Short mmCIF file of C-alpha atoms in Angstrom, two decimals:
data_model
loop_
_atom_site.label_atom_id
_atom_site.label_comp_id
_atom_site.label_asym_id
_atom_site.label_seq_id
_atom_site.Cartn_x
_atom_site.Cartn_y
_atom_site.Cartn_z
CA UNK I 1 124.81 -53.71 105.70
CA UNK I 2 128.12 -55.41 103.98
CA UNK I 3 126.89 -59.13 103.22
CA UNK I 4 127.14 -59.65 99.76
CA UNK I 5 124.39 -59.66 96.99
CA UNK I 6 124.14 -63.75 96.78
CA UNK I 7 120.65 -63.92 94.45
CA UNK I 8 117.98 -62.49 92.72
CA UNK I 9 116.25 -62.53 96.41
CA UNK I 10 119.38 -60.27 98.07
CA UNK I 11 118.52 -58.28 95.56
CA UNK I 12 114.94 -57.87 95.58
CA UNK I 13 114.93 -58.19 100.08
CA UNK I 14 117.86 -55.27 100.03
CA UNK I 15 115.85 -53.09 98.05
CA UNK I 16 112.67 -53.60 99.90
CA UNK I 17 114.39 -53.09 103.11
CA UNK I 18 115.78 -49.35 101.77
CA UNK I 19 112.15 -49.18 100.34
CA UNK I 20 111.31 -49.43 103.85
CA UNK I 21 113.62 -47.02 105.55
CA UNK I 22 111.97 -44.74 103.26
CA UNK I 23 108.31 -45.12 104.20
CA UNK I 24 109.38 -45.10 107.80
CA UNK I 25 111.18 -41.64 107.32
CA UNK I 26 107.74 -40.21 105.20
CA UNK I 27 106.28 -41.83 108.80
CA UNK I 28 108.01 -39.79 111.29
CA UNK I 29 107.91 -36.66 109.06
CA UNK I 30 104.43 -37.18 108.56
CA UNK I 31 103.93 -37.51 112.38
CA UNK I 32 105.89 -34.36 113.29
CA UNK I 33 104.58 -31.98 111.09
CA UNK I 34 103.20 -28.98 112.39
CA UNK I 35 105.36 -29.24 115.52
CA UNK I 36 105.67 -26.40 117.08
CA UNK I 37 108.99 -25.56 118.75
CA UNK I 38 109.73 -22.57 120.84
CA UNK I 39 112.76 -21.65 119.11
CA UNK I 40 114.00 -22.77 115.34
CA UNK I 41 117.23 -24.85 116.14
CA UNK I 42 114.69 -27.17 118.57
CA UNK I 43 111.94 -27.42 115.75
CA UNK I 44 111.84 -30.74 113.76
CA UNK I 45 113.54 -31.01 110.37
CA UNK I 46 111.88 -33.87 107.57
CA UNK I 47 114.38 -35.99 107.04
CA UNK I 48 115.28 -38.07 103.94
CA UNK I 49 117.06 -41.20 103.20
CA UNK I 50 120.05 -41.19 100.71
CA UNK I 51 119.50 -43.78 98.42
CA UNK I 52 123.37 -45.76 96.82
CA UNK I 53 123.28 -48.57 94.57
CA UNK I 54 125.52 -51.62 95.97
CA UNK I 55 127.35 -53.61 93.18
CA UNK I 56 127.89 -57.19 93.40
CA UNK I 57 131.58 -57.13 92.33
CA UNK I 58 132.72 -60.31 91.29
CA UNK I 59 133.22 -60.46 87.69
CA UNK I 60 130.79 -63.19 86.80
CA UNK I 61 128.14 -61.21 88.50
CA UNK I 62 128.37 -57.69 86.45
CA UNK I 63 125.44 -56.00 86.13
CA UNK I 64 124.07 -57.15 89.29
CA UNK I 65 123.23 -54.86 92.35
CA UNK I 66 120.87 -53.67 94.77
CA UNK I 67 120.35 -50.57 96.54
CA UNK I 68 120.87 -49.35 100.16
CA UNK I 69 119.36 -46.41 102.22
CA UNK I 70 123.26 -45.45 103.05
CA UNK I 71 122.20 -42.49 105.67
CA UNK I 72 119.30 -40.63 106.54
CA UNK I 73 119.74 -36.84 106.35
CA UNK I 74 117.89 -33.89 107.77
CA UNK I 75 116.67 -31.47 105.12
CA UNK I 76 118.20 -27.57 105.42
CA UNK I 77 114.76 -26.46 105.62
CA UNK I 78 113.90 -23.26 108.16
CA UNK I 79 110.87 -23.66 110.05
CA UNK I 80 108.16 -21.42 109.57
CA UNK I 81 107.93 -18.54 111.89
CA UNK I 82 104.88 -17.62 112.72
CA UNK I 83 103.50 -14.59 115.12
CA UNK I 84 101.34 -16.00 118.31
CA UNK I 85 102.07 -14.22 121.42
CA UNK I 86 99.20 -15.76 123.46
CA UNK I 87 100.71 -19.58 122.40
CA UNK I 88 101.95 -21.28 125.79
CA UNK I 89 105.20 -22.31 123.24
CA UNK I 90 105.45 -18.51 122.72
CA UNK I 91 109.34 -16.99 123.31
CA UNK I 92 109.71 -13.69 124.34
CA UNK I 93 109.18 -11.63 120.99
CA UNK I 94 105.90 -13.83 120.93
CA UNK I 95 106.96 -16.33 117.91
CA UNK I 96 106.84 -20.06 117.40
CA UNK I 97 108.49 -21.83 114.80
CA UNK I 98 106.24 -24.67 113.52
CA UNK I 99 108.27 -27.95 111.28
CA UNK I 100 108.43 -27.40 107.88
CA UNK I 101 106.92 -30.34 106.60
CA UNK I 102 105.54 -30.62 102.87
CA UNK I 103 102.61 -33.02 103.63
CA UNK I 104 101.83 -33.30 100.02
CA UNK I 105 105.40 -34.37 98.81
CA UNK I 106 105.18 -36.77 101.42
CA UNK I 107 102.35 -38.29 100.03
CA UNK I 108 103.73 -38.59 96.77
CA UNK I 109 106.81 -40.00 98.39
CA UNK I 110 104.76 -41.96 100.10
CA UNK I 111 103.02 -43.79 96.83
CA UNK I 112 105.87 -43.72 94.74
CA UNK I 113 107.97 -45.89 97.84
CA UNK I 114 104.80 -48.63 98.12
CA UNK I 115 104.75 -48.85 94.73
CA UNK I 116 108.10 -49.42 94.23
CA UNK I 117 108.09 -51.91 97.55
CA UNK I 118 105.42 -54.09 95.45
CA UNK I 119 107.31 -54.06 92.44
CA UNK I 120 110.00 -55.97 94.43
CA UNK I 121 107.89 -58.34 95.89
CA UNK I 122 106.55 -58.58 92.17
CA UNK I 123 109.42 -59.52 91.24
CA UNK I 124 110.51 -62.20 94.35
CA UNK I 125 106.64 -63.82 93.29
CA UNK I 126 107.82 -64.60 89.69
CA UNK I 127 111.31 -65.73 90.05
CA UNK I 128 110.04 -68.07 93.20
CA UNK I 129 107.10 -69.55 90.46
CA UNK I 130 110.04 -70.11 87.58
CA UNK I 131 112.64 -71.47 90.37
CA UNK I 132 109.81 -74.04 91.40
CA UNK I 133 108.64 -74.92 87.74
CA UNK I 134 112.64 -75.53 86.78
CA UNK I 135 113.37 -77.52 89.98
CA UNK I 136 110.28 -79.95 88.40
CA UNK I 137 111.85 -79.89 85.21
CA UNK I 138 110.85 -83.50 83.48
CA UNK I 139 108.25 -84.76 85.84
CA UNK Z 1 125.95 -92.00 73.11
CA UNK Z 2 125.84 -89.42 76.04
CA UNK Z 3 127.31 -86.69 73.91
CA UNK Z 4 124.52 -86.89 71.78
CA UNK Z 5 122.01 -86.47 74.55
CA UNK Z 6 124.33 -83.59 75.80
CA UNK Z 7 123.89 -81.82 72.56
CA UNK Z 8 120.25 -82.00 72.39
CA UNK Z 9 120.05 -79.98 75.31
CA UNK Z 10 122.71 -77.50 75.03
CA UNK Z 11 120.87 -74.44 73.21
CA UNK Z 12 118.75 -74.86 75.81
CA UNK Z 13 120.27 -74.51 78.84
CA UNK Z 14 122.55 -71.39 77.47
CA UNK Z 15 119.13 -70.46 76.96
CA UNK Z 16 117.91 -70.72 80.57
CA UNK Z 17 121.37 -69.52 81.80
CA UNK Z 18 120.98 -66.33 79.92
CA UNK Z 19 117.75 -65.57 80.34
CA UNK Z 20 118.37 -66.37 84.53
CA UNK Z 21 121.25 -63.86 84.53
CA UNK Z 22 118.97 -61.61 82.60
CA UNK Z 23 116.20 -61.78 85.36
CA UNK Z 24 118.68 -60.81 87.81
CA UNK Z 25 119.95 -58.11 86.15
CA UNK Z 26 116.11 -56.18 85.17
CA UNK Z 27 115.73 -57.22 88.69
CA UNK Z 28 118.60 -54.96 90.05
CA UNK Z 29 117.31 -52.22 87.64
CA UNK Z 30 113.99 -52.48 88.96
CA UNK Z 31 115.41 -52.60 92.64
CA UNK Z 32 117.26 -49.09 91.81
CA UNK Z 33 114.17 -47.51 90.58
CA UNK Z 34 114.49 -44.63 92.75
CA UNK Z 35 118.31 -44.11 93.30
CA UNK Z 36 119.64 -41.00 91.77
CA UNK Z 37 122.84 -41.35 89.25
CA UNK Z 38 121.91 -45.22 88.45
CA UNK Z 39 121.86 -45.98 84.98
CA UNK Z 40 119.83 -49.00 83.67
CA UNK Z 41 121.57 -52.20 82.04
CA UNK Z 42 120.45 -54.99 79.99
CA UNK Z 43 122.48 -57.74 77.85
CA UNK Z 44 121.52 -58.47 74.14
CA UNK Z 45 120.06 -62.23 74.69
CA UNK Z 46 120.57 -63.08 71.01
CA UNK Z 47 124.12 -62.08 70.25
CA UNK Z 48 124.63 -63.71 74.29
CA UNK Z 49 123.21 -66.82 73.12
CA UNK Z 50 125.43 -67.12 69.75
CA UNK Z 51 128.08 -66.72 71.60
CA UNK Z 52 127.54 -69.18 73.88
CA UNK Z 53 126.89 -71.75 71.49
CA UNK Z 54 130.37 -70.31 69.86
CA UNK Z 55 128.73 -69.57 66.67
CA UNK Z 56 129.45 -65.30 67.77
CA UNK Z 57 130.72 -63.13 65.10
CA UNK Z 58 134.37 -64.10 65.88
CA UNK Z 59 135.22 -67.18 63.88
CA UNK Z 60 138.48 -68.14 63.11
CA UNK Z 61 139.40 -69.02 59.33
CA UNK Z 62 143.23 -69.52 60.00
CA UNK Z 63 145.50 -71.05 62.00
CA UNK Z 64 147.21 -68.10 63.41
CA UNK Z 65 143.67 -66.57 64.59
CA UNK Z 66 143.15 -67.01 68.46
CA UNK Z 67 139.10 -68.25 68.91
CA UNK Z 68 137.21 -67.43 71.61
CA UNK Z 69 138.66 -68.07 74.94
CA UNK Z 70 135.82 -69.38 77.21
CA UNK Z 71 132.39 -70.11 76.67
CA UNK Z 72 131.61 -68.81 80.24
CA UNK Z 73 133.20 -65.05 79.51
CA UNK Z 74 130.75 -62.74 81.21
CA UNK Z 75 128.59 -61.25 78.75
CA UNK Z 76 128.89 -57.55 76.92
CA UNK Z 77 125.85 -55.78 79.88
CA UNK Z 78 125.04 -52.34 78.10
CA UNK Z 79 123.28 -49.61 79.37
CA UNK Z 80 119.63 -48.98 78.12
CA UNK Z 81 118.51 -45.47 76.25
CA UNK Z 82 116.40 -44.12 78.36
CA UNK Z 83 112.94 -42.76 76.59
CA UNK Z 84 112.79 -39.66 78.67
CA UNK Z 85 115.93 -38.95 81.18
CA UNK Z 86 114.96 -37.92 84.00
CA UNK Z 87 116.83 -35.23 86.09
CA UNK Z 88 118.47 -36.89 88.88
CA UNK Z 89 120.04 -39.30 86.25
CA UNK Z 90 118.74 -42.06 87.14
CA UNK Z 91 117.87 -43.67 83.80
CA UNK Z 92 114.79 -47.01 84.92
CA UNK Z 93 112.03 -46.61 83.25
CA UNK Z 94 109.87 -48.63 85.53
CA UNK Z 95 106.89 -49.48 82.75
CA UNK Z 96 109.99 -50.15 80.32
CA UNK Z 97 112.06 -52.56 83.39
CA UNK Z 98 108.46 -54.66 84.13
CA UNK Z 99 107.79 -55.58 80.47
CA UNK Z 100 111.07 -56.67 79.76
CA UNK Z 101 110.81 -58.57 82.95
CA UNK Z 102 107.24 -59.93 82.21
CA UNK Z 103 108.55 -60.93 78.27
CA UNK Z 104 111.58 -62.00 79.88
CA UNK Z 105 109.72 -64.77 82.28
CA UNK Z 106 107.63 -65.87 79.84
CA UNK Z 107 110.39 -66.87 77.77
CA UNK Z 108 111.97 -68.76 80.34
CA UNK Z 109 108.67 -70.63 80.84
CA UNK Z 110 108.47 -71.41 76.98
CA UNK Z 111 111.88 -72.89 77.19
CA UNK Z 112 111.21 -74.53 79.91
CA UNK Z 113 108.34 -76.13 77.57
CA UNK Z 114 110.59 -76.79 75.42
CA UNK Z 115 112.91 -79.21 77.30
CA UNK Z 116 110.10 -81.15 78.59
CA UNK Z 117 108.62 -81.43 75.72
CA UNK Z 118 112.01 -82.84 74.66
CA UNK Z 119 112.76 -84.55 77.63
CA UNK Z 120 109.22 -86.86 76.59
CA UNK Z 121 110.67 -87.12 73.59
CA UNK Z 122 113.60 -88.90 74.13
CA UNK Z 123 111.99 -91.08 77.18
CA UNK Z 124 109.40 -92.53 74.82
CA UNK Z 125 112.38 -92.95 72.02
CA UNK Z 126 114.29 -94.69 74.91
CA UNK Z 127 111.25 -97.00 75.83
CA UNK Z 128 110.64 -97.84 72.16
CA UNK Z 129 106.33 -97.74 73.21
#
């Protein structure tokens, strides 16, 4: 996660690949919601990644940086406890404690992450087109 | 001779320096879209590109006044107003960030334009057709 922030691509790749982190953390919450759990501290948590922007420090280059998932943290969320003494996951007072996953602010998470993912390749499309039309500069 | 060529091309390749480095830096703002605390930046290409031609607003009018050092300072980066701040401080605007970057490119493109247009120029002076 150290190598340094080279080009416009660095850039652009770095951010895709927190982008990316992202969507696969919206992934596995998505996957384990409503798991149920037979007692709260064994029931999933959503977790979210923790988003740091990464300068490029030389002094030429200020302005420049890109952005890194740094960690990916669970959320201090309790499950929801919920009264079903028949359930096979049942403990002895007859609760289960189901994840606490928002499925709609996943979604939104979701969009906002692809459409922030395409921006960057957006971005990588242009700067490759000008890079080519430069290198043919006077032919 | 040379020098002459040199300075036919000199505007414009500050140009395409600046508005490279300006590229880079809308694409770093558009790369931190989503982190919180990040504020957006941007460089003034005009006042950039005086000063790179050393035309800026420093001139000297006497001996004892020190000019500007180096043509390859970095620039002055500022950070952009945002239209409506947002509450995890994060200041990108994407719509704002894409334009800029779309206006941005197409200036590059003109200038490149430019130089070949020059670049013809000079070859056909050079052939005397």
């Amino acid at each position: 996660m150290s190598e340094e922030i080279k080009n416009i691509y660095h850039i652009a790749q770095r951010a895709m690949g927190a982008q990316l982190v992202r969507l696969n953390a919206i992934a596995s919450n998505l996957a384990n919601a409503d798991n149920i759990a037979s007692n709260p501290a064994d029931a999933y948590k959503p977790v979210k990644p923790v988003f740091e922007t990464k300068y490029f420090d030389l002094i030429r280059k200020k302005g420049i940086s890109t952005v890194d998932a740094v960690t990916v943290e669970k959320m201090d969320v309790d499950p929801i406890k919920e009264y079903k003494p028949g359930h096979p996951m049942a403990d002895e007072n007859g609760f289960i404690y189901r994840a606490p996953v928002n499925v709609e602010e996943e979604y939104v998470d979701m969009l906002e992450a692809s459409r922030q993912y395409q921006n960057n390749i957006e971005v990588i499309s242009t700067i490759k087109a000008l890079m080519l039309k430069t290198a043919n500069l006077g032919k | 001779m040379i020098n002459n060529i040199k300075q036919q091309f000199e505007v414009y390749s500050n140009a395409l320096g600046l508005r490279n480095k300006r590229n880079e830096i809308l694409a770093s703002n558009i790369a931190n879209a989503a982190t919180p605390q990040y504020k957006a930046r941007d460089v003034d290409f005009e006042v950039e590109l005086a000063r790179s031609l050393s035309v800026g607003p420093m001139n000297t009018t006497s001996g004892g006044h020190i000019a500007l050092g180096s043509k390859n300072l970095p620039g002055k980066i500022q950070y952009r107003e945002p239209l409506q701040p947002s509450m995890d401080g994060n200041t990108v605007e994407l719509q704002v960030e894409q334009m800029e970057f779309a206006q941005n490119t197409i200036r590059y493109q003109t200038t490149l334009n430019f130089i070949n247009s020059k670049l013809s120029g000079l070859m056909s002076a050079i052939r005397g057709e």
